[in-house]
């Protein structure tokens, strides 16, 4: 069973997921990165460009999902180095520090809240997030083109691309596609018909939506929005 709440860290979401039934559901691209806890291990989920299906038997997870573009400053690693990867936190931070954090989370009554506290500590050390990165997300999520986004931010397209690779793990065009998919998910799951979902989310038509869903979510349109994905 999955549950989430807004974090005390601006823009982040704290979540828990316990196995129910048989078979794990794929994690779809959302532009975010997560700090994860499961079975005594701390891991980082990098930005996805394709669906991720957890391996092995179902298990319980806790996590904090960072607002797009904010995790690299907290973790100290460019997002593109973690694209489509799940890595041990000890591969990114000193092993002794990670062992202390693992002990801290393991001893906490609520692992998800312990992860939130760790993230808040890191955010206090890193300082305020770069406001330009939030503007990138806002512009692309409004449906602006990459060229229009670069112009609005006073950046050249090449410089915008470099900034996006570091912060989001991929270029602005891919980020725009991922954000558009998330808009479509929200609309379709609220009961909006597919054709209207496509137009309102920014696709040319329902066929365009179906192609993007198959490429980014790895399954047909009907299967995804029926809730089986």
Tab-separated table of C-alpha atoms in Angstrom:
chain	number	residue	atom	x	y	z
A	1	UNK	CA	0.000	0.000	0.000
A	2	UNK	CA	1.334	3.408	-1.001
A	3	UNK	CA	0.905	6.592	1.055
A	4	UNK	CA	2.528	10.009	0.777
A	5	UNK	CA	2.498	13.449	2.341
A	6	UNK	CA	4.086	16.786	1.622
A	7	UNK	CA	7.467	17.250	3.259
A	8	UNK	CA	8.708	20.056	5.453
A	9	UNK	CA	11.375	20.402	2.752
A	10	UNK	CA	9.914	22.699	0.114
A	11	UNK	CA	8.542	20.817	-2.897
A	12	UNK	CA	9.476	17.366	-1.612
A	13	UNK	CA	7.163	14.439	-0.871
A	14	UNK	CA	7.625	11.844	1.886
A	15	UNK	CA	6.248	8.412	1.002
A	16	UNK	CA	5.927	4.794	2.124
A	17	UNK	CA	5.121	1.698	0.119
A	18	UNK	CA	4.365	-1.739	1.563
A	19	UNK	CA	3.777	-4.775	-0.673
A	20	UNK	CA	0.161	-5.743	-1.220
A	21	UNK	CA	-0.703	-8.696	-3.450
A	22	UNK	CA	1.631	-10.110	-6.081
A	23	UNK	CA	3.773	-8.194	-8.528
A	24	UNK	CA	5.367	-4.775	-8.331
A	25	UNK	CA	4.200	-1.872	-10.446
A	26	UNK	CA	6.713	0.010	-12.588
A	27	UNK	CA	7.916	3.418	-11.441
A	28	UNK	CA	7.288	5.935	-14.218
A	29	UNK	CA	9.497	8.904	-15.154
A	30	UNK	CA	8.514	12.013	-13.184
A	31	UNK	CA	11.550	14.318	-13.333
A	32	UNK	CA	12.398	13.631	-9.679
A	33	UNK	CA	15.098	11.893	-7.686
A	34	UNK	CA	14.529	10.006	-4.413
A	35	UNK	CA	16.428	9.079	-1.274
A	36	UNK	CA	15.295	5.534	-0.408
A	37	UNK	CA	15.347	3.174	2.569
A	38	UNK	CA	14.673	-0.536	2.398
A	39	UNK	CA	15.901	-3.500	4.441
A	40	UNK	CA	18.697	-1.596	6.144
A	41	UNK	CA	20.009	0.097	3.003
A	42	UNK	CA	20.072	3.723	1.887
A	43	UNK	CA	19.882	4.211	-1.869
A	44	UNK	CA	19.386	7.004	-4.376
A	45	UNK	CA	17.023	6.730	-7.310
A	46	UNK	CA	18.246	8.814	-10.221
A	47	UNK	CA	16.044	10.514	-12.812
A	48	UNK	CA	14.289	8.018	-15.065
A	49	UNK	CA	13.780	8.153	-18.822
A	50	UNK	CA	11.950	4.822	-18.922
A	51	UNK	CA	9.826	2.741	-16.545
A	52	UNK	CA	11.696	1.124	-13.681
A	53	UNK	CA	10.486	-2.231	-12.359
A	54	UNK	CA	11.965	-3.222	-8.967
A	55	UNK	CA	13.790	-6.537	-9.049
A	56	UNK	CA	13.403	-9.427	-6.652
A	57	UNK	CA	10.609	-10.139	-4.175
A	58	UNK	CA	8.291	-7.344	-3.074
A	59	UNK	CA	9.488	-5.429	-0.021
A	60	UNK	CA	8.662	-2.325	1.971
A	61	UNK	CA	10.169	1.022	1.025
A	62	UNK	CA	10.326	4.505	2.503
A	63	UNK	CA	11.508	7.540	0.608
A	64	UNK	CA	11.642	11.251	0.106
A	65	UNK	CA	11.071	12.444	-3.438
A	66	UNK	CA	12.799	15.721	-4.230
A	67	UNK	CA	11.318	18.426	-6.429
A	68	UNK	CA	12.831	18.228	-9.935
A	69	UNK	CA	16.296	19.757	-10.093
A	70	UNK	CA	16.894	20.059	-6.336
A	71	UNK	CA	18.478	16.709	-5.416
A	72	UNK	CA	21.933	17.151	-7.026
A	73	UNK	CA	22.805	20.085	-4.756
A	74	UNK	CA	21.834	18.004	-1.698
A	75	UNK	CA	23.577	14.827	-2.827
A	76	UNK	CA	26.669	16.451	-4.287
A	77	UNK	CA	26.497	14.601	-7.612
A	78	UNK	CA	25.289	15.719	-11.077
A	79	UNK	CA	21.936	14.193	-11.979
A	80	UNK	CA	23.114	12.823	-15.327
A	81	UNK	CA	25.551	10.505	-13.520
A	82	UNK	CA	22.546	8.780	-11.900
A	83	UNK	CA	20.189	8.741	-14.889
A	84	UNK	CA	18.164	5.492	-14.999
A	85	UNK	CA	20.100	4.114	-12.019
A	86	UNK	CA	19.555	3.073	-8.394
A	87	UNK	CA	22.790	3.344	-6.426
A	88	UNK	CA	23.907	2.821	-2.856
A	89	UNK	CA	24.291	6.095	-0.978
A	90	UNK	CA	27.671	4.765	0.182
A	91	UNK	CA	28.832	4.986	-3.441
A	92	UNK	CA	28.261	8.751	-3.292
A	93	UNK	CA	29.101	9.670	0.302
A	94	UNK	CA	31.785	8.459	2.748
A	95	UNK	CA	30.968	4.950	3.966
A	96	UNK	CA	31.326	5.890	7.650
A	97	UNK	CA	28.815	8.726	7.286
A	98	UNK	CA	26.356	6.437	5.539
A	99	UNK	CA	26.700	3.787	8.261
A	100	UNK	CA	25.769	6.398	10.883
A	101	UNK	CA	22.771	7.469	8.818
A	102	UNK	CA	21.656	3.861	8.372
A	103	UNK	CA	21.811	3.375	12.145
A	104	UNK	CA	19.796	6.582	12.578
A	105	UNK	CA	17.053	5.507	10.187
A	106	UNK	CA	16.944	1.945	11.540
A	107	UNK	CA	16.449	3.241	15.088
A	108	UNK	CA	13.705	5.704	14.121
A	109	UNK	CA	10.061	4.805	14.741
A	110	UNK	CA	9.251	6.112	11.265
A	111	UNK	CA	11.975	5.598	8.608
A	112	UNK	CA	10.309	7.997	6.167
A	113	UNK	CA	10.395	10.842	8.690
A	114	UNK	CA	14.021	10.012	9.448
A	115	UNK	CA	14.830	10.371	5.744
A	116	UNK	CA	13.054	13.709	5.777
A	117	UNK	CA	15.206	14.867	8.694
A	118	UNK	CA	18.358	13.830	6.822
A	119	UNK	CA	17.221	15.776	3.760
A	120	UNK	CA	16.448	18.838	5.882
A	121	UNK	CA	19.931	18.674	7.420
A	122	UNK	CA	21.516	18.507	3.969
A	123	UNK	CA	19.355	21.360	2.693
A	124	UNK	CA	20.445	23.559	5.598
A	125	UNK	CA	24.077	22.922	4.656
A	126	UNK	CA	23.528	23.400	0.916
A	127	UNK	CA	21.523	26.614	1.175
A	128	UNK	CA	18.535	27.731	-0.881
A	129	UNK	CA	17.926	25.924	-4.196
A	130	UNK	CA	18.677	27.739	-7.439
A	131	UNK	CA	15.448	29.605	-8.363
A	132	UNK	CA	16.320	29.340	-12.059
A	133	UNK	CA	15.805	25.582	-11.954
A	134	UNK	CA	12.265	25.946	-10.632
A	135	UNK	CA	11.574	28.433	-13.418
A	136	UNK	CA	12.789	25.869	-15.955
A	137	UNK	CA	10.263	23.379	-14.583
A	138	UNK	CA	7.481	25.964	-14.523
A	139	UNK	CA	8.096	27.115	-18.088
A	140	UNK	CA	8.272	23.617	-19.547
A	141	UNK	CA	5.297	22.449	-17.504
A	142	UNK	CA	3.296	25.336	-18.973
A	143	UNK	CA	3.985	23.845	-22.387
A	144	UNK	CA	6.568	26.376	-23.575
A	145	UNK	CA	9.099	25.254	-26.134
A	146	UNK	CA	12.750	24.836	-25.240
A	147	UNK	CA	13.583	27.974	-27.247
A	148	UNK	CA	10.884	29.994	-25.477
A	149	UNK	CA	12.038	28.697	-22.090
A	150	UNK	CA	15.647	29.638	-22.792
A	151	UNK	CA	14.569	33.101	-23.914
A	152	UNK	CA	12.385	33.620	-20.847
A	153	UNK	CA	15.317	32.748	-18.599
A	154	UNK	CA	17.866	34.793	-20.526
A	155	UNK	CA	19.926	31.740	-21.456
A	156	UNK	CA	21.163	30.335	-24.721
A	157	UNK	CA	19.744	26.918	-25.604
A	158	UNK	CA	23.133	25.214	-25.222
A	159	UNK	CA	23.658	26.690	-21.794
A	160	UNK	CA	20.130	25.672	-20.791
A	161	UNK	CA	20.870	22.133	-21.970
A	162	UNK	CA	24.036	21.955	-19.853
A	163	UNK	CA	22.213	23.265	-16.780
A	164	UNK	CA	19.453	20.719	-17.287
A	165	UNK	CA	21.862	17.784	-17.597
A	166	UNK	CA	23.399	18.651	-14.232
A	167	UNK	CA	20.134	19.394	-12.437
A	168	UNK	CA	17.614	17.033	-14.044
A	169	UNK	CA	19.745	14.326	-15.621
A	170	UNK	CA	18.699	15.020	-19.202
A	171	UNK	CA	18.044	17.907	-21.559
A	172	UNK	CA	15.035	20.250	-21.473
A	173	UNK	CA	13.273	18.448	-24.310
A	174	UNK	CA	13.221	15.171	-22.380
A	175	UNK	CA	12.191	16.980	-19.194
A	176	UNK	CA	9.300	18.575	-21.092
A	177	UNK	CA	8.142	15.142	-22.305
A	178	UNK	CA	8.296	13.695	-18.783
A	179	UNK	CA	6.351	16.617	-17.310
A	180	UNK	CA	3.757	16.347	-20.080
A	181	UNK	CA	3.320	12.644	-19.314
A	182	UNK	CA	2.690	13.486	-15.662
A	183	UNK	CA	0.058	16.062	-16.680
A	184	UNK	CA	-1.640	13.418	-18.803
A	185	UNK	CA	-1.571	10.902	-15.951
A	186	UNK	CA	-3.262	13.352	-13.608
A	187	UNK	CA	-5.955	14.190	-16.140
A	188	UNK	CA	-6.693	10.618	-17.224
A	189	UNK	CA	-6.789	9.291	-13.679
A	190	UNK	CA	-9.327	11.989	-12.785
A	191	UNK	CA	-11.640	10.558	-15.445
A	192	UNK	CA	-10.887	12.874	-18.360
A	193	UNK	CA	-11.416	11.039	-21.699
A	194	UNK	CA	-8.233	10.168	-23.578
A	195	UNK	CA	-8.852	12.596	-26.449
A	196	UNK	CA	-9.402	15.506	-24.053
A	197	UNK	CA	-6.462	14.403	-21.937
A	198	UNK	CA	-4.214	14.526	-25.002
A	199	UNK	CA	-5.246	18.071	-25.944
A	200	UNK	CA	-5.205	19.480	-22.433
A	201	UNK	CA	-1.829	17.902	-21.602
A	202	UNK	CA	-0.240	19.340	-24.745
A	203	UNK	CA	-0.179	16.437	-27.215
A	204	UNK	CA	-1.115	16.820	-30.874
A	205	UNK	CA	-3.838	14.174	-30.554
A	206	UNK	CA	-4.682	10.887	-28.851
A	207	UNK	CA	-2.351	8.925	-31.132
A	208	UNK	CA	0.529	11.171	-30.104
A	209	UNK	CA	-0.346	10.569	-26.447
A	210	UNK	CA	-0.454	6.811	-27.035
A	211	UNK	CA	2.999	6.800	-28.669
A	212	UNK	CA	4.535	8.798	-25.824
A	213	UNK	CA	2.929	6.588	-23.183
A	214	UNK	CA	4.291	3.460	-24.837
A	215	UNK	CA	7.795	4.970	-25.078
A	216	UNK	CA	8.031	6.546	-21.611
A	217	UNK	CA	5.804	4.174	-19.630
A	218	UNK	CA	6.514	0.971	-21.558
A	219	UNK	CA	2.884	-0.095	-21.952
A	220	UNK	CA	-0.223	0.656	-24.028
A	221	UNK	CA	-2.351	3.675	-23.222
A	222	UNK	CA	-5.348	1.690	-21.973
A	223	UNK	CA	-3.276	-0.517	-19.694
A	224	UNK	CA	-1.538	2.422	-18.063
A	225	UNK	CA	-4.645	4.483	-17.414
A	226	UNK	CA	-6.685	1.503	-16.313
A	227	UNK	CA	-4.440	1.515	-13.255
A	228	UNK	CA	-2.554	-1.689	-14.043
A	229	UNK	CA	0.624	0.405	-14.464
